[in-house]
Amino acid sequence: MLTGMVWSLYKLSASLTLASASIPSTELAVSPGKSHAALQNGTSRYKIVIDPGHGGKDPGAAGVSGKQEKAYTLALSKKVFDQLRQDPAFDVVMTRTDDTFVELGGRAQIANELGADAFISIHGNTYKDPDVSGTETFYYADDSSALAHKVHEQLVKTTGFKDRGVKKEGWQVLRDSKHPAVLLEVGYLTNPDNETDMLNEARQIRTAEAIANGIKKYFTEF
Ligand SMILES: [Zn+2]
């Protein structure tokens, strides 16, 4: 009985989510065969942890313009936070909200202690060759693969950057996460074209919408 009630609540919030995201009704189909932590623990809100890469004494990569990765990740993460927070299906937490240093181990721990349903770490990439560009998404545990693919698909569609694929990699924040976790390398800050787009305010808003939509699709389409 409880399961049925929770499922009804879930379907209601899923419908609201899909309506607000203007997703075609053909994608309303959901499979009750699989369940996520939020359904298992009897709540209808998914807990999402957004992790802006680097911060404080760790600036991350330096872009072509000299701007630092830590500022980019924070700016984009705040926009993703704002997007998801508008959706009643999600509770959203950030690992940092200003220019402070958070240990790598502490980042996944925040998500683990919250019992988060998803952990999303946001980064900008770097390489010595400025011609290298594109979007890459990483996951580690097999149960994070579906989330990685959903978010990556939306991200690539929106950035229009070269699709460098979804890859399995043992980055610490991914290894430490007990729940589905992905690390997004949105584009290369060392590539002039990518950096210009990544630092553009309007493009950042669209990129944040894409990341939020990928997360919503993962939780509503299973
Ligand atoms: Zn980084």
Short mmCIF file of C-alpha atoms and ligand atoms in Angstrom, two decimals:
data_model
loop_
_atom_site.label_atom_id
_atom_site.label_comp_id
_atom_site.label_asym_id
_atom_site.label_seq_id
_atom_site.Cartn_x
_atom_site.Cartn_y
_atom_site.Cartn_z
CA MET A 1 0.00 0.00 0.00
CA LEU A 2 2.73 2.37 0.97
CA THR A 3 4.56 1.53 -2.21
CA GLY A 4 1.47 2.36 -4.23
CA MET A 5 1.01 5.69 -2.49
CA VAL A 6 4.61 6.63 -3.00
CA TRP A 7 4.40 5.61 -6.61
CA SER A 8 1.34 7.83 -7.14
CA LEU A 9 3.13 10.76 -5.57
CA TYR A 10 6.12 10.04 -7.73
CA LYS A 11 4.05 9.96 -10.91
CA LEU A 12 2.47 13.28 -9.95
CA SER A 13 5.82 14.96 -9.45
CA ALA A 14 7.17 13.34 -12.59
CA SER A 15 4.27 14.74 -14.60
CA LEU A 16 4.85 18.19 -13.19
CA THR A 17 8.52 17.90 -13.98
CA LEU A 18 7.90 16.82 -17.52
CA ALA A 19 5.27 19.47 -18.09
CA SER A 20 7.57 22.24 -16.94
CA ALA A 21 10.37 20.92 -19.11
CA SER A 22 8.09 20.73 -22.18
CA ILE A 23 9.07 17.15 -22.88
CA PRO A 24 6.87 15.28 -25.40
CA SER A 25 4.16 13.15 -23.78
CA THR A 26 5.57 10.03 -25.42
CA GLU A 27 8.36 10.30 -22.89
CA LEU A 28 5.95 10.16 -19.96
CA ALA A 29 6.23 6.40 -19.92
CA VAL A 30 7.79 5.17 -16.70
CA SER A 31 8.68 1.69 -15.63
CA PRO A 32 7.63 0.65 -12.11
CA GLY A 33 10.07 -2.24 -12.36
CA LYS A 34 13.01 -0.15 -11.26
CA SER A 35 13.26 2.17 -8.32
CA HIS A 36 15.59 4.83 -7.06
CA ALA A 37 16.60 5.61 -3.52
CA ALA A 38 13.96 8.34 -3.13
CA LEU A 39 11.23 5.82 -3.79
CA GLN A 40 12.83 3.19 -1.59
CA ASN A 41 13.13 5.51 1.39
CA GLY A 42 9.53 6.67 1.05
CA THR A 43 9.99 10.26 -0.09
CA SER A 44 8.99 11.78 -3.39
CA ARG A 45 11.80 14.31 -3.56
CA TYR A 46 15.17 13.43 -4.97
CA LYS A 47 18.24 14.77 -3.20
CA ILE A 48 20.76 16.12 -5.67
CA VAL A 49 24.23 17.31 -4.69
CA ILE A 50 25.90 19.74 -7.09
CA ASP A 51 29.68 19.94 -6.71
CA PRO A 52 31.43 22.98 -8.24
CA GLY A 53 34.95 21.68 -8.93
CA HIS A 54 37.97 23.22 -7.15
CA GLY A 55 37.74 26.42 -5.05
CA GLY A 56 39.77 28.49 -2.62
CA LYS A 57 43.48 27.60 -2.76
CA ASP A 58 42.77 25.19 -5.63
CA PRO A 59 42.01 27.30 -8.74
CA GLY A 60 41.77 24.33 -11.13
CA ALA A 61 42.66 24.98 -14.76
CA ALA A 62 43.58 28.37 -16.17
CA GLY A 63 41.62 29.28 -19.30
CA VAL A 64 42.96 30.93 -22.44
CA SER A 65 41.89 34.30 -21.04
CA GLY A 66 43.59 33.62 -17.71
CA LYS A 67 40.26 33.10 -15.93
CA GLN A 68 40.21 30.27 -13.42
CA GLU A 69 38.24 27.05 -13.57
CA LYS A 70 37.02 27.41 -9.97
CA ALA A 71 35.08 30.58 -10.87
CA TYR A 72 33.52 28.94 -13.93
CA THR A 73 32.43 25.81 -12.04
CA LEU A 74 30.84 27.90 -9.29
CA ALA A 75 28.98 30.17 -11.74
CA LEU A 76 27.58 27.23 -13.73
CA SER A 77 26.78 25.15 -10.63
CA LYS A 78 24.75 27.98 -9.12
CA LYS A 79 22.68 28.11 -12.30
CA VAL A 80 22.10 24.34 -12.19
CA PHE A 81 21.10 24.71 -8.54
CA ASP A 82 18.60 27.45 -9.46
CA GLN A 83 17.14 25.35 -12.26
CA LEU A 84 16.61 22.23 -10.16
CA ARG A 85 15.38 24.10 -7.12
CA GLN A 86 12.38 25.35 -9.11
CA ASP A 87 11.26 21.75 -9.53
CA PRO A 88 9.29 20.33 -6.58
CA ALA A 89 10.69 16.87 -7.28
CA PHE A 90 14.17 17.89 -6.12
CA ASP A 91 16.02 18.96 -3.00
CA VAL A 92 19.32 20.45 -4.07
CA VAL A 93 22.52 21.01 -2.09
CA MET A 94 25.86 22.45 -3.21
CA THR A 95 29.24 21.33 -1.83
CA ARG A 96 30.35 24.97 -1.86
CA THR A 97 28.53 28.22 -2.56
CA ASP A 98 31.52 30.56 -2.57
CA ASP A 99 35.26 30.55 -3.25
CA THR A 100 36.21 28.12 -0.50
CA PHE A 101 38.36 25.01 -0.57
CA VAL A 102 36.61 21.71 0.06
CA GLU A 103 38.74 18.55 0.34
CA LEU A 104 38.04 16.02 -2.40
CA GLY A 105 37.10 13.45 0.24
CA GLY A 106 34.66 15.88 1.83
CA ARG A 107 32.71 16.42 -1.36
CA ALA A 108 31.38 12.90 -1.82
CA GLN A 109 30.98 12.65 1.95
CA ILE A 110 28.43 15.47 1.86
CA ALA A 111 26.39 13.44 -0.62
CA ASN A 112 26.88 10.18 1.26
CA GLU A 113 25.77 11.67 4.58
CA LEU A 114 22.69 13.19 2.96
CA GLY A 115 21.82 9.89 1.32
CA ALA A 116 21.79 11.75 -1.99
CA ASP A 117 20.18 10.25 -5.07
CA ALA A 118 22.75 11.84 -7.37
CA PHE A 119 26.08 13.64 -7.14
CA ILE A 120 27.04 15.93 -10.02
CA SER A 121 30.58 17.32 -10.10
CA ILE A 122 31.09 20.18 -12.56
CA HIS A 123 34.43 21.00 -14.19
CA GLY A 124 36.09 22.70 -17.14
CA ASN A 125 38.82 20.80 -18.94
CA THR A 126 42.40 21.73 -19.79
CA TYR A 127 45.06 20.56 -22.24
CA LYS A 128 48.38 21.86 -23.53
CA ASP A 129 47.15 21.84 -27.12
CA PRO A 130 44.59 24.68 -27.54
CA ASP A 131 43.04 22.88 -30.52
CA VAL A 132 41.66 20.17 -28.25
CA SER A 133 38.01 20.83 -27.40
CA GLY A 134 34.76 19.13 -26.47
CA THR A 135 32.52 17.71 -23.77
CA GLU A 136 33.35 14.61 -21.73
CA THR A 137 31.36 12.94 -18.96
CA PHE A 138 32.83 10.53 -16.43
CA TYR A 139 31.36 7.95 -14.08
CA TYR A 140 32.92 5.14 -12.07
CA ALA A 141 30.38 2.75 -10.54
CA ASP A 142 28.27 0.85 -13.05
CA ASP A 143 25.07 2.15 -11.47
CA SER A 144 26.16 5.68 -12.44
CA SER A 145 26.36 4.92 -16.16
CA ALA A 146 22.71 5.69 -16.97
CA LEU A 147 22.86 9.06 -15.20
CA ALA A 148 26.10 9.89 -17.00
CA HIS A 149 24.58 9.12 -20.39
CA LYS A 150 21.38 11.10 -19.75
CA VAL A 151 23.24 14.23 -18.65
CA HIS A 152 25.91 13.92 -21.34
CA GLU A 153 23.33 13.62 -24.10
CA GLN A 154 21.63 16.87 -23.05
CA LEU A 155 24.92 18.62 -22.46
CA VAL A 156 26.41 17.82 -25.87
CA LYS A 157 23.18 18.77 -27.63
CA THR A 158 23.19 22.18 -25.96
CA THR A 159 26.88 23.12 -25.96
CA GLY A 160 27.35 21.96 -29.54
CA PHE A 161 30.91 21.09 -28.56
CA LYS A 162 32.68 18.02 -29.93
CA ASP A 163 31.28 14.88 -28.31
CA ARG A 164 34.22 13.24 -26.53
CA GLY A 165 31.98 10.61 -25.00
CA VAL A 166 31.03 9.10 -21.66
CA LYS A 167 33.95 7.39 -19.95
CA LYS A 168 34.52 5.22 -16.92
CA GLU A 169 37.26 6.70 -14.74
CA GLY A 170 38.22 6.38 -11.08
CA TRP A 171 38.28 10.04 -10.09
CA GLN A 172 38.22 10.31 -6.30
CA VAL A 173 34.86 12.09 -5.99
CA LEU A 174 33.33 9.32 -8.12
CA ARG A 175 35.04 6.47 -6.27
CA ASP A 176 34.00 7.88 -2.89
CA SER A 177 30.33 8.29 -3.83
CA LYS A 178 27.94 5.67 -2.57
CA HIS A 179 25.21 6.87 -4.95
CA PRO A 180 25.05 7.56 -8.67
CA ALA A 181 27.78 10.10 -9.36
CA VAL A 182 29.04 11.80 -12.49
CA LEU A 183 31.77 14.29 -13.30
CA LEU A 184 31.12 16.68 -16.18
CA GLU A 185 33.97 18.24 -18.14
CA VAL A 186 31.72 20.68 -19.97
CA GLY A 187 34.37 21.95 -22.39
CA TYR A 188 38.03 22.93 -22.65
CA LEU A 189 38.89 26.24 -21.02
CA THR A 190 42.19 26.01 -22.91
CA ASN A 191 40.37 26.06 -26.26
CA PRO A 192 39.53 29.63 -27.28
CA ASP A 193 36.13 28.83 -28.81
CA ASN A 194 35.03 26.57 -25.96
CA GLU A 195 36.15 29.10 -23.35
CA THR A 196 34.31 32.00 -25.00
CA ASP A 197 31.09 29.98 -24.97
CA MET A 198 31.62 28.63 -21.46
CA LEU A 199 32.12 32.10 -19.98
CA ASN A 200 29.14 33.59 -21.83
CA GLU A 201 26.29 34.25 -19.39
CA ALA A 202 23.43 33.30 -21.72
CA ARG A 203 25.20 30.12 -22.81
CA GLN A 204 25.81 29.23 -19.17
CA ILE A 205 22.09 29.47 -18.47
CA ARG A 206 21.31 27.14 -21.39
CA THR A 207 24.06 24.74 -20.31
CA ALA A 208 22.63 24.69 -16.76
CA GLU A 209 19.17 23.93 -18.19
CA ALA A 210 20.69 21.06 -20.17
CA ILE A 211 22.33 19.56 -17.08
CA ALA A 212 19.11 19.95 -15.08
CA ASN A 213 17.09 18.36 -17.91
CA GLY A 214 19.49 15.42 -18.06
CA ILE A 215 19.00 14.86 -14.33
CA LYS A 216 15.22 15.16 -14.66
CA LYS A 217 15.17 12.72 -17.56
CA TYR A 218 17.18 10.21 -15.55
CA PHE A 219 14.74 10.34 -12.65
CA THR A 220 11.55 10.42 -14.71
CA GLU A 221 12.33 7.97 -17.51
CA PHE A 222 14.33 5.45 -15.47
ZN ZN B 1 38.52 20.51 -12.73
#
